[in-house]
Tab-separated table of C-alpha atoms and ligand atoms in Angstrom:
chain	number	residue	atom	x	y	z
A	536	MET	CA	93.523	106.985	88.262
A	537	ALA	CA	96.636	104.533	88.005
A	538	THR	CA	96.337	100.981	88.642
A	539	LEU	CA	98.085	99.901	91.421
A	540	THR	CA	100.027	97.625	88.936
A	541	GLU	CA	101.305	101.196	87.482
A	542	VAL	CA	102.116	102.509	91.263
A	543	ALA	CA	103.937	99.592	91.905
A	544	HIS	CA	106.239	100.228	88.883
A	545	ALA	CA	106.256	103.858	89.482
A	546	LEU	CA	107.838	103.760	92.894
A	547	VAL	CA	110.804	101.628	91.358
A	548	SER	CA	111.604	102.783	87.935
A	549	ASP	CA	113.458	105.396	86.804
A	550	ARG	CA	116.395	105.435	88.827
A	551	ARG	CA	114.309	106.504	91.595
A	552	GLY	CA	113.473	105.141	95.250
A	553	VAL	CA	110.918	105.797	98.237
A	554	LEU	CA	112.083	107.704	101.327
A	555	ALA	CA	110.774	106.370	104.715
A	556	ALA	CA	109.873	109.216	106.913
A	557	ASP	CA	107.483	107.098	108.641
A	558	GLU	CA	109.109	106.698	112.010
A	559	SER	CA	106.441	106.125	114.902
A	560	ILE	CA	106.013	109.253	117.414
A	561	SER	CA	108.213	107.341	119.876
A	562	THR	CA	110.797	106.491	117.314
A	563	MET	CA	110.999	110.233	116.016
A	564	SER	CA	110.857	111.660	119.275
A	565	SER	CA	114.109	109.740	120.388
A	566	ARG	CA	115.634	111.171	116.927
A	567	LEU	CA	114.965	114.768	117.730
A	568	GLU	CA	115.956	114.346	121.448
A	569	GLY	CA	119.407	112.880	120.212
A	570	VAL	CA	120.117	116.009	118.129
A	571	GLY	CA	118.847	118.289	120.830
A	572	VAL	CA	115.550	119.112	119.588
A	573	ALA	CA	112.155	118.821	121.905
A	574	PRO	CA	110.046	116.147	120.827
A	575	THR	CA	106.775	118.015	120.302
A	576	ASP	CA	104.308	117.633	117.661
A	577	GLU	CA	105.677	120.638	115.944
A	578	ASN	CA	108.925	119.887	115.834
A	579	ARG	CA	107.973	116.655	114.457
A	580	ARG	CA	105.928	118.632	111.427
A	581	THR	CA	108.827	120.749	111.055
A	582	TYR	CA	111.307	118.178	110.498
A	583	ARG	CA	109.148	116.078	108.136
A	584	GLU	CA	108.213	119.908	106.004
A	585	LEU	CA	112.009	120.043	105.784
A	586	ILE	CA	112.259	116.757	104.140
A	587	VAL	CA	109.238	116.844	101.864
A	588	THR	CA	110.075	120.327	100.720
A	589	THR	CA	113.675	119.525	99.803
A	590	PRO	CA	114.182	121.206	96.283
A	591	GLY	CA	114.973	118.588	93.356
A	592	LEU	CA	113.426	115.481	95.360
A	593	VAL	CA	111.409	114.155	92.886
A	594	ASP	CA	114.284	113.347	90.484
A	595	SER	CA	115.478	110.905	92.940
A	596	ILE	CA	112.502	110.070	95.268
A	597	SER	CA	109.228	108.515	93.624
A	598	GLY	CA	107.396	108.009	96.926
A	599	ILE	CA	107.585	109.272	100.684
A	600	ILE	CA	106.093	107.135	103.332
A	601	LEU	CA	104.976	109.077	105.940
A	602	ALA	CA	103.331	107.849	109.531
A	603	ASP	CA	99.748	108.403	110.657
A	604	ASP	CA	99.970	111.850	112.449
A	605	THR	CA	102.270	113.653	109.558
A	606	LEU	CA	99.650	112.518	106.680
A	607	ARG	CA	96.984	114.683	109.141
A	608	GLN	CA	99.387	118.015	109.429
A	609	ARG	CA	99.846	120.442	107.370
A	610	LEU	CA	102.752	122.570	105.729
A	611	SER	CA	103.199	125.681	107.126
A	612	ASP	CA	101.812	126.989	103.503
A	613	GLY	CA	98.481	124.969	104.704
A	614	ARG	CA	98.649	122.305	102.466
A	615	ALA	CA	98.266	118.925	103.969
A	616	PHE	CA	101.186	116.460	103.699
A	617	PRO	CA	99.736	114.340	101.061
A	618	ASP	CA	98.417	116.955	98.628
A	619	ALA	CA	101.761	118.837	98.967
A	620	LEU	CA	103.409	115.524	97.678
A	621	ALA	CA	100.952	115.104	94.705
A	622	ASP	CA	102.196	118.914	93.893
A	623	PHE	CA	105.787	117.767	94.052
A	624	GLY	CA	104.903	114.661	91.837
A	625	ILE	CA	105.768	112.009	94.429
A	626	LEU	CA	103.549	109.642	95.491
A	627	ALA	CA	102.623	109.394	99.344
A	628	GLY	CA	102.737	106.145	101.570
A	629	ILE	CA	101.320	105.318	105.145
A	630	LYS	CA	103.040	103.341	107.509
A	631	VAL	CA	99.813	100.920	108.463
A	632	ASP	CA	101.750	98.550	111.112
A	633	THR	CA	101.156	99.493	114.944
A	634	GLY	CA	104.853	98.176	115.800
A	635	ALA	CA	106.299	94.771	116.708
A	636	LYS	CA	105.100	93.402	119.779
A	637	PRO	CA	106.549	90.582	121.787
A	638	LEU	CA	105.261	87.173	120.166
A	639	ALA	CA	103.829	84.883	123.184
A	640	GLY	CA	106.091	81.579	123.622
A	641	ALA	CA	108.979	82.946	121.749
A	642	GLU	CA	111.424	84.549	123.972
A	643	GLY	CA	113.198	87.648	122.536
A	644	GLU	CA	111.061	87.655	119.120
A	645	LYS	CA	108.334	90.000	117.977
A	646	VAL	CA	105.242	89.875	116.176
A	647	THR	CA	103.803	93.072	114.178
A	648	GLU	CA	100.567	93.861	115.021
A	649	GLY	CA	97.947	96.285	113.283
A	650	LEU	CA	95.255	94.139	111.430
A	651	ASP	CA	92.498	95.030	113.445
A	652	GLY	CA	90.795	97.935	111.462
A	653	LEU	CA	93.079	97.804	108.797
A	654	ARG	CA	90.262	97.334	106.043
A	655	GLU	CA	88.710	100.740	107.558
A	656	ARG	CA	92.197	102.517	108.066
A	657	VAL	CA	92.961	101.752	104.072
A	658	ALA	CA	89.724	103.114	103.198
A	659	GLU	CA	90.500	106.344	105.093
A	660	TYR	CA	93.996	106.583	104.093
A	661	VAL	CA	92.957	106.341	100.116
A	662	SER	CA	90.525	109.055	100.753
A	663	MET	CA	93.366	110.995	102.251
A	664	GLY	CA	95.240	110.802	99.383
A	665	ALA	CA	97.521	107.811	99.988
A	666	SER	CA	98.624	105.434	97.012
A	667	PHE	CA	100.822	102.723	98.900
A	668	ALA	CA	101.316	101.420	102.425
A	669	LYS	CA	104.472	99.691	104.282
A	670	TRP	CA	104.213	97.155	107.134
A	671	ARG	CA	107.464	96.044	108.914
A	672	ALA	CA	107.826	92.720	110.627
A	673	VAL	CA	111.264	92.042	112.692
A	674	ILE	CA	113.215	88.798	112.440
A	675	SER	CA	116.521	88.436	114.743
A	676	ILE	CA	119.196	86.379	114.616
A	677	GLY	CA	121.104	84.318	117.363
A	678	ASN	CA	120.463	81.960	120.166
A	679	GLY	CA	118.571	79.438	118.314
A	680	LEU	CA	116.656	82.367	116.708
A	681	PRO	CA	114.428	82.856	114.576
A	682	SER	CA	111.882	79.934	115.791
A	683	ALA	CA	109.857	78.742	113.158
A	684	ARG	CA	106.459	80.375	115.528
A	685	ALA	CA	108.301	84.038	114.658
A	686	VAL	CA	109.003	83.576	111.062
A	687	ARG	CA	105.066	81.860	110.508
A	688	ALA	CA	103.527	84.656	112.649
A	689	ASN	CA	104.816	87.552	110.890
A	690	VAL	CA	104.752	86.365	107.315
A	691	HIS	CA	101.300	85.552	108.308
A	692	GLY	CA	100.671	89.213	108.998
A	693	LEU	CA	102.426	90.778	106.126
A	694	ALA	CA	100.386	88.533	103.515
A	695	ARG	CA	97.119	89.562	105.460
A	696	TYR	CA	98.491	92.989	105.694
A	697	ALA	CA	99.034	92.922	102.154
A	698	GLY	CA	95.980	91.434	100.761
A	699	LEU	CA	93.935	94.156	102.731
A	700	CYS	CA	95.875	97.071	101.172
A	701	GLN	CA	95.403	95.477	97.448
A	702	GLU	CA	91.897	95.212	98.173
A	703	GLY	CA	91.062	98.652	99.251
A	704	GLY	CA	93.578	100.210	96.693
A	705	LEU	CA	96.814	100.565	98.057
A	706	VAL	CA	100.043	99.153	97.167
A	707	PRO	CA	101.727	96.868	100.086
A	708	ILE	CA	105.435	97.604	100.347
A	709	VAL	CA	106.278	94.343	101.998
A	710	GLU	CA	109.240	94.522	104.562
A	711	PRO	CA	110.596	91.507	106.226
A	712	GLU	CA	113.551	92.849	108.167
A	713	VAL	CA	115.923	90.117	109.542
A	714	LEU	CA	117.650	92.635	111.580
A	715	MET	CA	121.685	93.432	112.008
A	716	ASP	CA	121.586	93.207	115.597
A	717	GLY	CA	124.149	90.575	116.769
A	718	ASP	CA	127.792	89.025	115.677
A	719	HIS	CA	126.152	86.644	113.275
A	720	SER	CA	128.368	85.872	109.811
A	721	LEU	CA	127.082	86.980	106.243
A	722	ALA	CA	126.427	83.124	105.845
A	723	GLN	CA	123.792	83.045	108.525
A	724	CYS	CA	121.939	86.045	107.466
A	725	GLN	CA	121.970	84.505	104.307
A	726	HIS	CA	120.366	81.445	105.501
A	727	VAL	CA	117.840	83.311	107.683
A	728	THR	CA	116.588	85.564	104.928
A	729	ARG	CA	116.159	82.766	102.389
A	730	VAL	CA	114.041	80.859	105.233
A	731	VAL	CA	112.042	84.152	105.421
A	732	LEU	CA	111.856	85.089	101.759
A	733	ARG	CA	110.409	81.460	100.763
A	734	ALA	CA	108.014	81.273	104.111
A	735	LEU	CA	106.923	84.752	103.079
A	736	PHE	CA	106.145	84.226	99.278
A	737	ASP	CA	104.458	80.659	100.467
A	738	GLU	CA	102.059	82.759	102.510
A	739	LEU	CA	101.278	85.520	99.829
A	740	ALA	CA	100.570	83.031	97.213
A	741	LEU	CA	98.036	81.005	99.779
A	742	MET	CA	96.823	84.762	100.879
A	743	GLN	CA	96.214	85.560	96.777
A	744	VAL	CA	98.228	88.754	97.142
A	745	LYS	CA	99.378	89.902	93.614
A	746	LEU	CA	103.061	89.828	92.926
A	747	ASP	CA	102.533	92.680	89.993
A	748	GLU	CA	100.894	95.124	92.925
A	749	MET	CA	103.364	94.856	95.438
A	750	VAL	CA	107.046	95.655	96.300
A	751	LEU	CA	109.438	93.878	98.610
A	752	LYS	CA	111.574	95.922	101.245
A	753	PRO	CA	114.045	93.250	102.529
A	754	ASN	CA	117.133	93.699	104.193
A	755	MET	CA	120.394	93.564	101.977
A	756	VAL	CA	122.131	90.140	103.426
A	757	VAL	CA	125.256	91.217	105.475
A	758	ALA	CA	127.107	90.526	108.548
A	759	GLY	CA	125.871	91.056	111.988
A	760	LYS	CA	126.869	94.511	112.982
A	761	ASP	CA	129.266	92.616	115.688
A	762	CYS	CA	130.640	90.349	113.776
A	763	PRO	CA	134.386	90.436	113.473
A	764	ASP	CA	134.632	89.291	109.816
A	765	GLN	CA	132.726	91.978	107.864
A	766	PRO	CA	132.470	90.820	104.508
A	767	GLU	CA	133.634	93.302	101.385
A	768	VAL	CA	131.036	95.261	99.442
A	769	ASP	CA	131.409	92.526	96.661
A	770	ASP	CA	130.616	89.947	98.605
A	771	ALA	CA	127.521	91.140	100.647
A	772	ALA	CA	125.884	92.743	97.096
A	773	GLN	CA	126.468	89.283	95.278
A	774	THR	CA	125.224	87.199	98.222
A	775	THR	CA	122.140	89.508	98.520
A	776	VAL	CA	121.630	88.981	94.530
A	777	ASP	CA	121.847	85.348	94.980
A	778	THR	CA	119.610	84.863	97.723
A	779	LEU	CA	116.826	87.108	96.142
A	780	ARG	CA	117.340	85.289	93.065
A	781	GLU	CA	116.623	82.147	94.936
A	782	THR	CA	113.508	83.245	96.749
A	783	VAL	CA	111.721	86.094	95.258
A	784	PRO	CA	109.582	85.430	92.195
A	785	SER	CA	109.738	87.484	88.580
A	786	GLY	CA	106.383	88.660	89.006
A	787	VAL	CA	107.354	91.147	91.594
A	788	PRO	CA	108.107	94.155	89.759
A	789	GLY	CA	110.897	96.011	92.356
A	790	ILE	CA	112.764	95.439	95.458
A	791	ALA	CA	113.252	98.353	97.316
A	792	PHE	CA	115.694	97.706	100.216
A	793	LEU	CA	116.019	99.342	103.847
A	794	SER	CA	119.192	100.427	105.344
A	795	GLY	CA	118.957	98.631	108.603
A	796	GLY	CA	121.775	100.705	110.399
A	797	GLN	CA	124.337	100.432	107.866
A	798	SER	CA	126.118	103.937	107.306
A	799	PRO	CA	124.651	105.981	104.353
A	800	GLU	CA	127.784	105.598	102.148
A	801	LEU	CA	127.872	101.655	103.034
A	802	ALA	CA	124.247	101.372	102.158
A	803	THR	CA	124.709	103.280	98.767
A	804	ARG	CA	128.017	101.644	97.942
A	805	HIS	CA	126.187	97.890	98.373
A	806	LEU	CA	123.288	99.480	96.116
A	807	GLY	CA	125.610	100.246	93.468
A	808	ALA	CA	127.623	97.110	93.396
A	809	MET	CA	124.037	94.922	93.193
A	810	GLN	CA	123.608	96.803	89.816
A	811	ASN	CA	126.776	94.893	88.404
A	812	CYS	CA	125.673	91.148	89.423
A	813	GLY	CA	124.217	90.567	86.284
A	814	SER	CA	120.349	90.615	84.826
A	815	LEU	CA	117.959	90.506	86.907
A	816	PRO	CA	114.140	90.112	86.412
A	817	TRP	CA	113.187	93.208	88.970
A	818	GLU	CA	114.135	96.744	89.129
A	819	LEU	CA	116.800	96.751	92.784
A	820	THR	CA	116.266	100.232	94.548
A	821	TYR	CA	116.135	101.931	98.123
A	822	SER	CA	113.773	102.654	100.440
A	823	PHE	CA	115.869	104.071	102.792
A	824	GLY	CA	115.141	105.706	106.142
A	825	ARG	CA	118.037	106.587	107.925
A	826	ALA	CA	120.461	106.258	105.459
A	827	LEU	CA	118.755	109.174	103.659
A	828	VAL	CA	117.378	111.374	106.297
A	829	GLY	CA	119.946	110.781	109.055
A	830	PRO	CA	122.515	113.168	107.927
A	831	ALA	CA	119.959	115.734	107.383
A	832	LEU	CA	118.661	115.393	110.964
A	833	GLU	CA	122.353	115.770	112.099
A	834	THR	CA	122.979	118.843	109.743
A	835	TRP	CA	119.509	120.893	111.010
A	836	ARG	CA	119.606	120.181	114.800
A	837	GLY	CA	116.348	122.481	114.899
A	838	ASP	CA	117.981	125.667	113.506
A	839	ASP	CA	116.138	127.262	111.122
A	840	ASP	CA	119.628	128.685	109.800
A	841	ARG	CA	120.631	125.217	108.871
A	842	TRP	CA	117.278	124.337	107.022
A	843	GLU	CA	118.871	124.721	103.685
A	844	ALA	CA	122.063	122.758	104.456
A	845	ALA	CA	120.037	120.370	105.974
A	846	GLN	CA	118.202	120.070	102.382
A	847	LYS	CA	121.045	120.044	100.668
A	848	VAL	CA	122.718	117.190	102.542
A	849	LEU	CA	119.295	115.051	102.170
A	850	SER	CA	119.397	116.075	98.427
A	851	GLY	CA	122.973	114.770	98.132
A	852	ARG	CA	121.945	111.325	99.709
A	853	ALA	CA	119.076	111.305	97.625
A	854	VAL	CA	120.849	112.182	94.420
A	855	ALA	CA	123.975	109.646	95.534
A	856	ASN	CA	121.282	106.553	95.487
A	857	ALA	CA	120.003	107.351	92.452
A	858	ALA	CA	123.530	107.407	91.092
A	859	ALA	CA	124.187	104.076	92.661
A	860	ARG	CA	121.104	102.671	90.866
B	1560	13P	P1	116.064	102.024	107.424
B	1560	13P	O1	116.543	102.601	105.963
B	1560	13P	O2	116.883	103.614	108.418
B	1560	13P	O3	116.169	100.664	107.831
B	1560	13P	O4	114.695	102.583	107.343
B	1560	13P	C1	113.896	101.676	106.718
B	1560	13P	C2	112.430	101.771	106.902
B	1560	13P	O5	111.607	101.834	106.522
B	1560	13P	C3	112.401	100.733	108.164
B	1560	13P	O6	110.910	100.394	108.263
């Protein structure tokens, strides 16, 4: 059986990246409704089957993050999702947080929950075939935000989660997402991302989380989506790499970015531009959700006749991101 260090390296190596297909039931339901598909258990299952059975995905995707409901579902041929992924040579991951909830005493800010019972859930997920996990914390910029309270509470949760995963046999993907919502500048995003990542690595050290057994999943450093002054691709890429060089220890095997609401093409261009920013101590790859699967969902729209076309679109996005690396 592979060690956690081997799994962490496998997730980020060989020009491959991680696909996030772990939307909660409510998020997945609204995405399905958005393309005219009824938000039923069966339609969620069918859509996830379309994703994981895309031919050739293994060439550009090392692991797929699933939600709890999908981990317990089966493909139409009867195989459980984690077993099918193993057959395809793709590692199965599981989102273990239970969502971002309003943080007491911090108007407009959230803290991610899910630590209660996590030790037992990790043991169950390992027994079902998961090799890695994900926990997403969200940090908002704007109007005096983020508060020190929100940063502290969120990095504490991430570090406790990461420790429990490593203890139980899962590689934690540690995701502190500084959100793109708002009109903040590139410089403001850089400042907040720096503060969050510094606080995160202090907390990970305190909780004795092993750096070589984790993957960091940060936001790229970009301007807020309503900022009138949008940076050039090369500027955002260089600023992202500079910020990571200042804050992320070289012992981390890899950094796998979220896409965060960027268009699929822009996320890929940023990823490509970062590979030209000098030599780096860690692998830089993708762990996109929307930027990988969004166009495929738009193509499918619940129509069996568009199944293959949707898989081709997904495959195209995955290949483009692997090439950008
Ligand atoms: P996006 O790439 O759509 O931001 O999703 C990545 C993810 O896993 C969010 O938790």
